[in-house]
């Protein structure tokens, strides 16, 4: 199956930890032609979506990528199109999903671009309020201060952030509380996500669970490093093996059917202390960590799911 990956530039890919690279390798192992482009190489001409796509050879040794020249190609020439651009989820990202949507249903576009638009990674979890920690979403400094008064220690996040960027921890009585709230809300011009701080993140860690077509298939813990409060690997968090708890399974069972129904085939959820904190649908990662800790090849499992879904769309 001819597959296009819409992604970050190849020279930015960390082959030792990037799940997109693992997905590309698995596609080539099956003999699928693989191409790539960046989101700014997408076009619409005469009501047809196109990409300046480059065929690329992918291997697990140097050189990892051997790309050919970019050629203007209709997206409908591909059997599968993966949107794997890392956030931020800004208007350029949103606009690229509009173009990708025009390729359906001729091409199988994953994750479904319509669902990506609807599933903001900070806000989507609030569709399941019973699974989330106490949360408020606001652009008012006074609301942040009141939330801290009610809950003590809190976390403030930009609604459109990623990778732990801009995530602040403060508490009621902190002399910097108001200035932090002003910073994250841009003094009333931007919304912020405010949640009760979950102390389990320090002792137990932030659990990443990968769901493939609605089923939990792999998981691991990320523990903040040093004095940092963030469980993101690129800021020094360490990765550890773990088990799923009954609560974790309850969360996955609640989310799975809807994720599957909405075409969110590859999803990473974050759970802290039994609470769902984020649902990552744009470009989740974790395949390398799961293979090392659990011995599972999720790139193969995901590609099996893609084959099945593609066969269902062509019946």
GROMACS .gro file of C-alpha atoms in nm:
model
  315
    1UNK     CA    1   0.000   0.000   0.000
    2UNK     CA    2   0.143   0.334  -0.104
    3UNK     CA    3   0.179   0.544   0.212
    4UNK     CA    4   0.247   0.914   0.264
    5UNK     CA    5   0.374   1.053   0.594
    6UNK     CA    6   0.302   1.423   0.651
    7UNK     CA    7   0.564   1.499   0.911
    8UNK     CA    8   0.849   1.714   1.034
    9UNK     CA    9   1.162   1.739   0.814
   10UNK     CA   10   1.366   1.419   0.802
   11UNK     CA   11   1.673   1.587   0.949
   12UNK     CA   12   1.478   1.656   1.270
   13UNK     CA   13   1.384   1.293   1.327
   14UNK     CA   14   1.553   1.121   1.621
   15UNK     CA   15   1.569   0.766   1.489
   16UNK     CA   16   1.646   0.629   1.836
   17UNK     CA   17   1.310   0.737   1.974
   18UNK     CA   18   1.074   0.851   1.701
   19UNK     CA   19   0.757   0.648   1.647
   20UNK     CA   20   0.703   0.786   1.296
   21UNK     CA   21   1.040   0.641   1.195
   22UNK     CA   22   0.933   0.303   1.339
   23UNK     CA   23   0.609   0.323   1.140
   24UNK     CA   24   0.797   0.404   0.819
   25UNK     CA   25   1.038   0.115   0.877
   26UNK     CA   26   0.750  -0.128   0.925
   27UNK     CA   27   0.580  -0.009   0.607
   28UNK     CA   28   0.900  -0.065   0.409
   29UNK     CA   29   0.946  -0.412   0.564
   30UNK     CA   30   0.610  -0.500   0.410
   31UNK     CA   31   0.720  -0.371   0.074
   32UNK     CA   32   0.497  -0.066   0.080
   33UNK     CA   33   0.619   0.238  -0.115
   34UNK     CA   34   0.678   0.518   0.138
   35UNK     CA   35   0.673   0.892   0.069
   36UNK     CA   36   0.696   1.195   0.291
   37UNK     CA   37   0.627   1.567   0.291
   38UNK     CA   38   0.589   1.851   0.538
   39UNK     CA   39   0.250   2.019   0.599
   40UNK     CA   40   0.355   2.330   0.408
   41UNK     CA   41   0.399   2.111   0.098
   42UNK     CA   42   0.026   2.036   0.084
   43UNK     CA   43  -0.180   2.207  -0.188
   44UNK     CA   44  -0.532   2.221  -0.334
   45UNK     CA   45  -0.566   2.268  -0.710
   46UNK     CA   46  -0.892   2.235  -0.903
   47UNK     CA   47  -1.065   2.101  -0.592
   48UNK     CA   48  -0.807   1.820  -0.561
   49UNK     CA   49  -0.561   1.787  -0.268
   50UNK     CA   50  -0.195   1.750  -0.366
   51UNK     CA   51   0.142   1.716  -0.197
   52UNK     CA   52   0.497   1.785  -0.303
   53UNK     CA   53   0.583   1.432  -0.197
   54UNK     CA   54   0.922   1.262  -0.194
   55UNK     CA   55   0.961   0.887  -0.222
   56UNK     CA   56   1.205   0.774   0.046
   57UNK     CA   57   1.396   0.459   0.127
   58UNK     CA   58   1.400   0.389   0.501
   59UNK     CA   59   1.635   0.150   0.680
   60UNK     CA   60   1.750   0.080   1.036
   61UNK     CA   61   2.114   0.166   0.966
   62UNK     CA   62   2.296   0.464   0.815
   63UNK     CA   63   2.175   0.633   0.605
   64UNK     CA   64   1.836   0.597   0.770
   65UNK     CA   65   1.661   0.802   0.501
   66UNK     CA   66   1.738   0.822   0.130
   67UNK     CA   67   1.483   1.062  -0.018
   68UNK     CA   68   1.423   1.130  -0.385
   69UNK     CA   69   1.312   1.455  -0.546
   70UNK     CA   70   0.977   1.600  -0.444
   71UNK     CA   71   0.707   1.549  -0.706
   72UNK     CA   72   0.361   1.708  -0.707
   73UNK     CA   73   0.130   1.412  -0.641
   74UNK     CA   74  -0.245   1.395  -0.573
   75UNK     CA   75  -0.320   1.271  -0.223
   76UNK     CA   76  -0.573   1.035  -0.376
   77UNK     CA   77  -0.281   0.845  -0.535
   78UNK     CA   78  -0.194   0.715  -0.188
   79UNK     CA   79  -0.369   0.430  -0.013
   80UNK     CA   80  -0.278   0.563   0.333
   81UNK     CA   81  -0.188   0.914   0.449
   82UNK     CA   82  -0.052   0.962   0.801
   83UNK     CA   83  -0.060   1.305   0.965
   84UNK     CA   84   0.243   1.288   1.195
   85UNK     CA   85   0.346   1.650   1.234
   86UNK     CA   86   0.436   1.732   1.592
   87UNK     CA   87   0.240   2.011   1.763
   88UNK     CA   88   0.196   2.301   1.828
   89UNK     CA   89  -0.162   2.268   1.714
   90UNK     CA   90  -0.180   2.612   1.555
   91UNK     CA   91  -0.383   2.747   1.263
   92UNK     CA   92  -0.129   2.613   1.011
   93UNK     CA   93  -0.184   2.268   1.160
   94UNK     CA   94  -0.561   2.312   1.147
   95UNK     CA   95  -0.550   2.427   0.785
   96UNK     CA   96  -0.347   2.122   0.684
   97UNK     CA   97  -0.625   1.901   0.824
   98UNK     CA   98  -0.872   2.078   0.594
   99UNK     CA   99  -0.660   1.978   0.296
  100UNK     CA  100  -0.616   1.621   0.421
  101UNK     CA  101  -0.991   1.591   0.468
  102UNK     CA  102  -1.034   1.637   0.092
  103UNK     CA  103  -0.840   1.313   0.034
  104UNK     CA  104  -1.101   1.103   0.214
  105UNK     CA  105  -1.251   0.854   0.153
  106UNK     CA  106  -1.029   0.768  -0.147
  107UNK     CA  107  -0.726   0.759   0.081
  108UNK     CA  108  -0.731   0.634   0.439
  109UNK     CA  109  -0.617   0.941   0.634
  110UNK     CA  110  -0.499   0.879   0.991
  111UNK     CA  111  -0.572   1.001   1.239
  112UNK     CA  112  -0.903   1.119   1.091
  113UNK     CA  113  -0.843   1.490   1.018
  114UNK     CA  114  -1.196   1.587   1.122
  115UNK     CA  115  -1.147   1.424   1.460
  116UNK     CA  116  -0.804   1.581   1.506
  117UNK     CA  117  -0.970   1.923   1.472
  118UNK     CA  118  -1.233   1.829   1.730
  119UNK     CA  119  -0.999   1.665   1.982
  120UNK     CA  120  -0.774   1.931   2.132
  121UNK     CA  121  -0.525   1.738   2.343
  122UNK     CA  122  -0.586   1.946   2.657
  123UNK     CA  123  -0.963   1.986   2.618
  124UNK     CA  124  -1.075   1.653   2.471
  125UNK     CA  125  -1.029   1.468   2.801
  126UNK     CA  126  -1.298   1.688   2.954
  127UNK     CA  127  -1.552   1.495   2.746
  128UNK     CA  128  -1.510   1.238   3.027
  129UNK     CA  129  -1.537   1.465   3.334
  130UNK     CA  130  -1.562   1.178   3.583
  131UNK     CA  131  -1.217   1.057   3.475
  132UNK     CA  132  -1.039   1.392   3.503
  133UNK     CA  133  -0.896   1.580   3.802
  134UNK     CA  134  -1.074   1.901   3.910
  135UNK     CA  135  -1.024   2.141   3.619
  136UNK     CA  136  -1.114   2.491   3.514
  137UNK     CA  137  -1.055   2.654   3.175
  138UNK     CA  138  -1.038   3.031   3.186
  139UNK     CA  139  -0.875   3.350   3.064
  140UNK     CA  140  -0.943   3.534   3.392
  141UNK     CA  141  -0.670   3.573   3.651
  142UNK     CA  142  -0.932   3.591   3.927
  143UNK     CA  143  -1.059   3.244   3.830
  144UNK     CA  144  -0.710   3.098   3.862
  145UNK     CA  145  -0.665   3.258   4.204
  146UNK     CA  146  -1.004   3.127   4.320
  147UNK     CA  147  -0.922   2.777   4.194
  148UNK     CA  148  -0.598   2.781   4.393
  149UNK     CA  149  -0.789   2.890   4.702
  150UNK     CA  150  -1.020   2.590   4.658
  151UNK     CA  151  -0.759   2.326   4.571
  152UNK     CA  152  -0.428   2.441   4.719
  153UNK     CA  153  -0.154   2.338   4.479
  154UNK     CA  154  -0.240   2.367   4.109
  155UNK     CA  155  -0.099   2.321   3.759
  156UNK     CA  156  -0.149   2.588   3.491
  157UNK     CA  157  -0.103   2.490   3.124
  158UNK     CA  158  -0.142   2.678   2.795
  159UNK     CA  159  -0.435   2.523   2.608
  160UNK     CA  160  -0.229   2.487   2.290
  161UNK     CA  161   0.103   2.376   2.444
  162UNK     CA  162   0.289   2.050   2.399
  163UNK     CA  163   0.582   1.861   2.543
  164UNK     CA  164   0.544   2.022   2.885
  165UNK     CA  165   0.624   2.369   2.751
  166UNK     CA  166   0.474   2.647   2.958
  167UNK     CA  167   0.344   2.414   3.232
  168UNK     CA  168   0.369   2.584   3.571
  169UNK     CA  169   0.305   2.459   3.925
  170UNK     CA  170   0.196   2.705   4.192
  171UNK     CA  171  -0.028   2.715   4.497
  172UNK     CA  172  -0.255   2.924   4.712
  173UNK     CA  173  -0.042   3.172   4.902
  174UNK     CA  174   0.238   3.176   4.645
  175UNK     CA  175   0.340   3.537   4.590
  176UNK     CA  176   0.395   3.454   4.223
  177UNK     CA  177   0.049   3.301   4.171
  178UNK     CA  178  -0.110   3.608   4.018
  179UNK     CA  179   0.187   3.683   3.792
  180UNK     CA  180   0.191   3.321   3.671
  181UNK     CA  181  -0.180   3.344   3.594
  182UNK     CA  182  -0.123   3.672   3.408
  183UNK     CA  183   0.156   3.510   3.210
  184UNK     CA  184  -0.041   3.200   3.103
  185UNK     CA  185  -0.363   3.392   3.028
  186UNK     CA  186  -0.169   3.676   2.864
  187UNK     CA  187  -0.362   3.907   3.096
  188UNK     CA  188  -0.698   3.790   2.969
  189UNK     CA  189  -0.614   3.739   2.601
  190UNK     CA  190  -0.559   3.362   2.610
  191UNK     CA  191  -0.720   3.062   2.774
  192UNK     CA  192  -0.534   2.838   3.016
  193UNK     CA  193  -0.608   2.495   3.158
  194UNK     CA  194  -0.593   2.489   3.538
  195UNK     CA  195  -0.599   2.158   3.726
  196UNK     CA  196  -0.551   2.039   4.080
  197UNK     CA  197  -0.191   1.927   4.125
  198UNK     CA  198  -0.161   1.549   4.150
  199UNK     CA  199   0.128   1.465   4.387
  200UNK     CA  200   0.142   1.110   4.251
  201UNK     CA  201   0.334   1.248   3.953
  202UNK     CA  202   0.646   1.273   4.173
  203UNK     CA  203   0.622   0.933   4.342
  204UNK     CA  204   0.443   0.715   4.087
  205UNK     CA  205   0.499   0.905   3.764
  206UNK     CA  206   0.293   1.000   3.462
  207UNK     CA  207   0.163   0.689   3.287
  208UNK     CA  208   0.153   0.689   2.906
  209UNK     CA  209  -0.088   0.435   2.757
  210UNK     CA  210  -0.094   0.372   2.381
  211UNK     CA  211  -0.429   0.277   2.230
  212UNK     CA  212  -0.446   0.127   1.881
  213UNK     CA  213  -0.791   0.135   1.723
  214UNK     CA  214  -0.947   0.179   2.066
  215UNK     CA  215  -0.752  -0.093   2.251
  216UNK     CA  216  -0.477  -0.041   2.510
  217UNK     CA  217  -0.168  -0.209   2.362
  218UNK     CA  218   0.134  -0.072   2.551
  219UNK     CA  219   0.224   0.147   2.849
  220UNK     CA  220   0.507   0.286   3.057
  221UNK     CA  221   0.576   0.538   3.333
  222UNK     CA  222   0.756   0.870   3.293
  223UNK     CA  223   0.903   1.006   3.617
  224UNK     CA  224   1.013   1.370   3.638
  225UNK     CA  225   1.385   1.420   3.664
  226UNK     CA  226   1.562   1.626   3.930
  227UNK     CA  227   1.358   1.919   4.055
  228UNK     CA  228   1.134   1.930   3.747
  229UNK     CA  229   0.762   1.861   3.783
  230UNK     CA  230   0.706   1.756   3.421
  231UNK     CA  231   0.691   1.396   3.305
  232UNK     CA  232   0.805   1.473   2.951
  233UNK     CA  233   1.102   1.275   2.823
  234UNK     CA  234   1.264   1.562   2.636
  235UNK     CA  235   1.297   1.761   2.960
  236UNK     CA  236   1.469   1.482   3.150
  237UNK     CA  237   1.195   1.246   3.267
  238UNK     CA  238   1.304   0.883   3.302
  239UNK     CA  239   1.106   0.589   3.166
  240UNK     CA  240   1.006   0.282   3.369
  241UNK     CA  241   0.805  -0.036   3.321
  242UNK     CA  242   0.467  -0.058   3.491
  243UNK     CA  243   0.138  -0.246   3.499
  244UNK     CA  244  -0.213  -0.127   3.423
  245UNK     CA  245  -0.435  -0.080   3.726
  246UNK     CA  246  -0.808  -0.150   3.733
  247UNK     CA  247  -0.861   0.226   3.713
  248UNK     CA  248  -0.638   0.250   3.405
  249UNK     CA  249  -0.842  -0.023   3.237
  250UNK     CA  250  -1.162   0.157   3.332
  251UNK     CA  251  -1.034   0.472   3.164
  252UNK     CA  252  -0.930   0.285   2.849
  253UNK     CA  253  -1.264   0.103   2.832
  254UNK     CA  254  -1.449   0.435   2.858
  255UNK     CA  255  -1.243   0.601   2.583
  256UNK     CA  256  -1.182   0.312   2.345
  257UNK     CA  257  -1.515   0.283   2.160
  258UNK     CA  258  -1.536   0.656   2.092
  259UNK     CA  259  -1.174   0.680   1.976
  260UNK     CA  260  -1.234   0.390   1.738
  261UNK     CA  261  -1.560   0.536   1.609
  262UNK     CA  262  -1.398   0.875   1.544
  263UNK     CA  263  -1.107   0.733   1.345
  264UNK     CA  264  -0.848   0.810   1.612
  265UNK     CA  265  -0.649   0.496   1.545
  266UNK     CA  266  -0.320   0.586   1.717
  267UNK     CA  267  -0.369   0.765   2.049
  268UNK     CA  268  -0.157   0.820   2.360
  269UNK     CA  269  -0.332   0.901   2.687
  270UNK     CA  270  -0.169   1.032   3.003
  271UNK     CA  271  -0.285   0.914   3.346
  272UNK     CA  272  -0.163   1.045   3.683
  273UNK     CA  273  -0.286   0.902   4.010
  274UNK     CA  274  -0.584   0.740   3.843
  275UNK     CA  275  -0.690   1.059   3.663
  276UNK     CA  276  -0.696   1.117   3.288
  277UNK     CA  277  -0.497   1.434   3.217
  278UNK     CA  278  -0.448   1.441   2.838
  279UNK     CA  279  -0.547   1.257   2.520
  280UNK     CA  280  -0.276   1.290   2.255
  281UNK     CA  281  -0.415   1.246   1.903
  282UNK     CA  282  -0.185   1.452   1.681
  283UNK     CA  283   0.151   1.275   1.695
  284UNK     CA  284   0.174   1.042   1.997
  285UNK     CA  285   0.496   0.854   2.059
  286UNK     CA  286   0.629   0.574   2.278
  287UNK     CA  287   0.693   0.278   2.045
  288UNK     CA  288   1.064   0.256   2.124
  289UNK     CA  289   1.007   0.270   2.501
  290UNK     CA  290   0.736   0.003   2.487
  291UNK     CA  291   0.951  -0.225   2.275
  292UNK     CA  292   1.239  -0.191   2.522
  293UNK     CA  293   1.029  -0.232   2.837
  294UNK     CA  294   0.758  -0.475   2.725
  295UNK     CA  295   0.906  -0.643   2.419
  296UNK     CA  296   0.606  -0.540   2.209
  297UNK     CA  297   0.631  -0.423   1.848
  298UNK     CA  298   0.351  -0.167   1.832
  299UNK     CA  299   0.462  -0.040   1.490
  300UNK     CA  300   0.374  -0.384   1.356
  301UNK     CA  301   0.044  -0.395   1.548
  302UNK     CA  302  -0.050  -0.049   1.421
  303UNK     CA  303   0.034  -0.140   1.063
  304UNK     CA  304  -0.177  -0.455   1.097
  305UNK     CA  305  -0.466  -0.231   1.204
  306UNK     CA  306  -0.406  -0.001   0.906
  307UNK     CA  307  -0.421  -0.298   0.668
  308UNK     CA  308  -0.749  -0.407   0.823
  309UNK     CA  309  -0.902  -0.059   0.810
  310UNK     CA  310  -0.791  -0.005   0.452
  311UNK     CA  311  -0.948  -0.334   0.344
  312UNK     CA  312  -1.273  -0.228   0.511
  313UNK     CA  313  -1.282   0.104   0.323
  314UNK     CA  314  -1.228  -0.061  -0.017
  315UNK     CA  315  -1.499  -0.326   0.010
   0.00000   0.00000   0.00000
